[in-house]
Short mmCIF file of N, CA and C in Angstrom, two decimals:
data_model
loop_
_atom_site.label_atom_id
_atom_site.label_comp_id
_atom_site.label_asym_id
_atom_site.label_seq_id
_atom_site.Cartn_x
_atom_site.Cartn_y
_atom_site.Cartn_z
N UNK A 590 0.86 -1.18 0.00
CA UNK A 590 0.00 0.00 0.00
C UNK A 590 0.90 1.23 0.00
N UNK A 591 0.58 2.16 -0.87
CA UNK A 591 1.32 3.42 -0.92
C UNK A 591 0.38 4.54 -0.54
N UNK A 592 0.78 5.35 0.42
CA UNK A 592 -0.03 6.49 0.84
C UNK A 592 0.62 7.75 0.25
N UNK A 593 -0.17 8.54 -0.46
CA UNK A 593 0.39 9.75 -1.05
C UNK A 593 0.06 10.97 -0.20
N UNK A 594 0.89 11.95 -0.31
CA UNK A 594 0.78 13.19 0.43
C UNK A 594 -0.46 13.97 -0.01
N UNK A 595 -1.08 14.69 0.91
CA UNK A 595 -2.27 15.48 0.60
C UNK A 595 -1.98 16.51 -0.49
N UNK A 596 -0.84 17.19 -0.39
CA UNK A 596 -0.50 18.19 -1.40
C UNK A 596 -0.26 17.54 -2.76
N UNK A 597 0.33 16.35 -2.76
CA UNK A 597 0.50 15.62 -4.02
C UNK A 597 -0.85 15.27 -4.63
N UNK A 598 -1.79 14.90 -3.79
CA UNK A 598 -3.14 14.56 -4.27
C UNK A 598 -3.84 15.78 -4.85
N UNK A 599 -3.69 16.94 -4.22
CA UNK A 599 -4.27 18.17 -4.75
C UNK A 599 -3.64 18.50 -6.11
N UNK A 600 -2.33 18.35 -6.20
CA UNK A 600 -1.64 18.59 -7.47
C UNK A 600 -2.15 17.63 -8.54
N UNK A 601 -2.33 16.37 -8.17
CA UNK A 601 -2.83 15.37 -9.10
C UNK A 601 -4.21 15.77 -9.64
N UNK A 602 -5.09 16.19 -8.76
CA UNK A 602 -6.42 16.63 -9.18
C UNK A 602 -6.33 17.81 -10.14
N UNK A 603 -5.48 18.77 -9.80
CA UNK A 603 -5.33 19.97 -10.61
C UNK A 603 -4.80 19.63 -12.01
N UNK A 604 -3.79 18.78 -12.06
CA UNK A 604 -3.19 18.42 -13.34
C UNK A 604 -4.12 17.56 -14.20
N UNK A 605 -4.91 16.69 -13.55
CA UNK A 605 -5.89 15.89 -14.30
C UNK A 605 -6.87 16.79 -15.05
N UNK A 606 -7.13 17.96 -14.47
CA UNK A 606 -8.08 18.90 -15.08
C UNK A 606 -7.39 19.94 -15.95
N UNK A 607 -6.06 19.84 -16.01
CA UNK A 607 -5.24 20.78 -16.77
C UNK A 607 -5.46 22.22 -16.29
N UNK A 608 -5.56 22.36 -14.97
CA UNK A 608 -5.77 23.66 -14.35
C UNK A 608 -4.46 24.22 -13.83
N UNK A 609 -4.38 25.53 -13.84
CA UNK A 609 -3.28 26.22 -13.16
C UNK A 609 -3.67 26.33 -11.68
N UNK A 610 -2.73 26.78 -10.87
CA UNK A 610 -3.05 27.03 -9.47
C UNK A 610 -4.15 28.09 -9.36
N UNK A 611 -4.07 29.07 -10.25
CA UNK A 611 -5.08 30.13 -10.27
C UNK A 611 -6.48 29.55 -10.52
N UNK A 612 -6.59 28.66 -11.50
CA UNK A 612 -7.89 28.06 -11.81
C UNK A 612 -8.40 27.20 -10.66
N UNK A 613 -7.51 26.45 -10.04
CA UNK A 613 -7.91 25.66 -8.88
C UNK A 613 -8.47 26.57 -7.79
N UNK A 614 -7.79 27.67 -7.55
CA UNK A 614 -8.24 28.63 -6.53
C UNK A 614 -9.61 29.19 -6.90
N UNK A 615 -9.77 29.57 -8.16
CA UNK A 615 -11.03 30.17 -8.62
C UNK A 615 -12.19 29.20 -8.47
N UNK A 616 -12.03 27.97 -8.93
CA UNK A 616 -13.11 26.98 -8.87
C UNK A 616 -13.40 26.51 -7.44
N UNK A 617 -12.40 26.62 -6.59
CA UNK A 617 -12.54 26.16 -5.20
C UNK A 617 -12.92 27.27 -4.23
N UNK A 618 -12.94 28.50 -4.74
CA UNK A 618 -13.27 29.66 -3.90
C UNK A 618 -12.29 29.80 -2.72
N UNK A 619 -11.00 29.64 -3.06
CA UNK A 619 -9.90 29.80 -2.12
C UNK A 619 -8.91 30.75 -2.79
N UNK A 620 -8.23 31.58 -2.02
CA UNK A 620 -7.27 32.47 -2.66
C UNK A 620 -6.06 31.69 -3.17
N UNK A 621 -5.50 32.19 -4.27
CA UNK A 621 -4.33 31.55 -4.83
C UNK A 621 -3.15 31.65 -3.85
N UNK A 622 -3.08 32.72 -3.11
CA UNK A 622 -1.99 32.87 -2.15
C UNK A 622 -2.07 31.82 -1.05
N UNK A 623 -3.29 31.42 -0.66
CA UNK A 623 -3.45 30.36 0.33
C UNK A 623 -2.89 29.05 -0.21
N UNK A 624 -3.25 28.73 -1.44
CA UNK A 624 -2.77 27.48 -2.05
C UNK A 624 -1.25 27.51 -2.19
N UNK A 625 -0.71 28.63 -2.64
CA UNK A 625 0.75 28.77 -2.79
C UNK A 625 1.46 28.59 -1.46
N UNK A 626 0.87 29.12 -0.39
CA UNK A 626 1.46 28.99 0.94
C UNK A 626 1.55 27.53 1.37
N UNK A 627 0.53 26.75 1.04
CA UNK A 627 0.58 25.32 1.40
C UNK A 627 1.83 24.67 0.84
N UNK A 628 2.12 24.95 -0.42
CA UNK A 628 3.27 24.33 -1.08
C UNK A 628 4.59 24.95 -0.62
N UNK A 629 4.62 26.26 -0.54
CA UNK A 629 5.86 26.96 -0.19
C UNK A 629 6.31 26.62 1.23
N UNK A 630 5.36 26.52 2.14
CA UNK A 630 5.69 26.27 3.54
C UNK A 630 5.37 24.83 3.97
N UNK A 631 5.02 24.01 2.99
CA UNK A 631 4.69 22.61 3.24
C UNK A 631 3.65 22.47 4.35
N UNK A 632 2.61 23.30 4.28
CA UNK A 632 1.53 23.27 5.25
C UNK A 632 0.38 22.41 4.72
N UNK A 633 -0.38 21.87 5.63
CA UNK A 633 -1.55 21.10 5.24
C UNK A 633 -2.79 22.00 5.26
N UNK A 634 -3.65 21.85 4.26
CA UNK A 634 -4.90 22.62 4.27
C UNK A 634 -5.84 22.12 5.37
N UNK A 635 -6.73 22.98 5.79
CA UNK A 635 -7.74 22.58 6.78
C UNK A 635 -8.76 21.67 6.09
N UNK A 636 -9.56 20.99 6.89
CA UNK A 636 -10.62 20.15 6.33
C UNK A 636 -11.59 21.02 5.53
N UNK A 637 -11.89 22.20 6.03
CA UNK A 637 -12.79 23.12 5.32
C UNK A 637 -12.21 23.48 3.94
N UNK A 638 -10.92 23.76 3.89
CA UNK A 638 -10.27 24.07 2.61
C UNK A 638 -10.25 22.85 1.68
N UNK A 639 -9.97 21.69 2.26
CA UNK A 639 -9.99 20.46 1.46
C UNK A 639 -11.37 20.22 0.86
N UNK A 640 -12.39 20.49 1.66
CA UNK A 640 -13.76 20.32 1.17
C UNK A 640 -14.04 21.28 0.01
N UNK A 641 -13.53 22.49 0.10
CA UNK A 641 -13.70 23.46 -0.99
C UNK A 641 -12.96 23.00 -2.26
N UNK A 642 -11.76 22.47 -2.07
CA UNK A 642 -11.00 21.93 -3.21
C UNK A 642 -11.79 20.81 -3.88
N UNK A 643 -12.32 19.91 -3.06
CA UNK A 643 -13.09 18.78 -3.59
C UNK A 643 -14.33 19.27 -4.34
N UNK A 644 -15.04 20.21 -3.76
CA UNK A 644 -16.23 20.76 -4.43
C UNK A 644 -15.85 21.39 -5.76
N UNK A 645 -14.77 22.15 -5.75
CA UNK A 645 -14.30 22.78 -6.98
C UNK A 645 -13.92 21.78 -8.05
N UNK A 646 -13.45 20.61 -7.63
CA UNK A 646 -13.04 19.56 -8.57
C UNK A 646 -14.17 18.59 -8.89
N UNK A 647 -15.32 18.78 -8.24
CA UNK A 647 -16.46 17.92 -8.52
C UNK A 647 -16.39 16.54 -7.90
N UNK A 648 -15.69 16.44 -6.77
CA UNK A 648 -15.61 15.16 -6.07
C UNK A 648 -15.97 15.39 -4.60
N UNK A 649 -16.23 14.31 -3.89
CA UNK A 649 -16.49 14.41 -2.45
C UNK A 649 -15.17 14.30 -1.68
N UNK A 650 -15.20 14.73 -0.45
CA UNK A 650 -14.04 14.59 0.41
C UNK A 650 -13.68 13.10 0.59
N UNK A 651 -14.70 12.26 0.66
CA UNK A 651 -14.47 10.81 0.78
C UNK A 651 -13.73 10.28 -0.44
N UNK A 652 -14.11 10.73 -1.62
CA UNK A 652 -13.42 10.30 -2.84
C UNK A 652 -11.97 10.77 -2.83
N UNK A 653 -11.76 12.00 -2.38
CA UNK A 653 -10.40 12.54 -2.28
C UNK A 653 -9.54 11.65 -1.38
N UNK A 654 -10.05 11.35 -0.19
CA UNK A 654 -9.29 10.57 0.78
C UNK A 654 -9.09 9.12 0.33
N UNK A 655 -10.10 8.56 -0.30
CA UNK A 655 -10.00 7.18 -0.77
C UNK A 655 -8.87 7.02 -1.78
N UNK A 656 -8.72 8.01 -2.65
CA UNK A 656 -7.67 7.94 -3.67
C UNK A 656 -6.28 8.18 -3.11
N UNK A 657 -6.20 8.62 -1.85
CA UNK A 657 -4.88 8.84 -1.26
C UNK A 657 -4.17 7.53 -0.95
N UNK A 658 -4.92 6.47 -0.81
CA UNK A 658 -4.31 5.16 -0.58
C UNK A 658 -4.45 4.37 -1.87
N UNK A 659 -3.32 4.09 -2.49
CA UNK A 659 -3.33 3.38 -3.76
C UNK A 659 -2.80 1.97 -3.53
N UNK A 660 -3.53 1.01 -3.97
CA UNK A 660 -3.12 -0.39 -3.79
C UNK A 660 -2.42 -0.91 -5.04
N UNK A 661 -1.30 -1.58 -4.84
CA UNK A 661 -0.56 -2.18 -5.94
C UNK A 661 -0.65 -3.69 -5.81
N UNK A 662 -0.85 -4.36 -6.93
CA UNK A 662 -0.93 -5.84 -6.89
C UNK A 662 0.36 -6.46 -7.31
#
């Protein structure tokens, strides 16, 4: 089992949609500076922010978390 980092998962979602950080911020109703701070200072977003990211990407928080654990056969 491989567990991926929350910030890596957010990046994965953003790239799957071919979005810039700006677009992710716009669709998620979060400031771009907040998202940049997460990466620059290696901070974790709050659950409320994660929920906004998920809504902006059209997925549930449960779907987000489920994909963080990837099983290899």
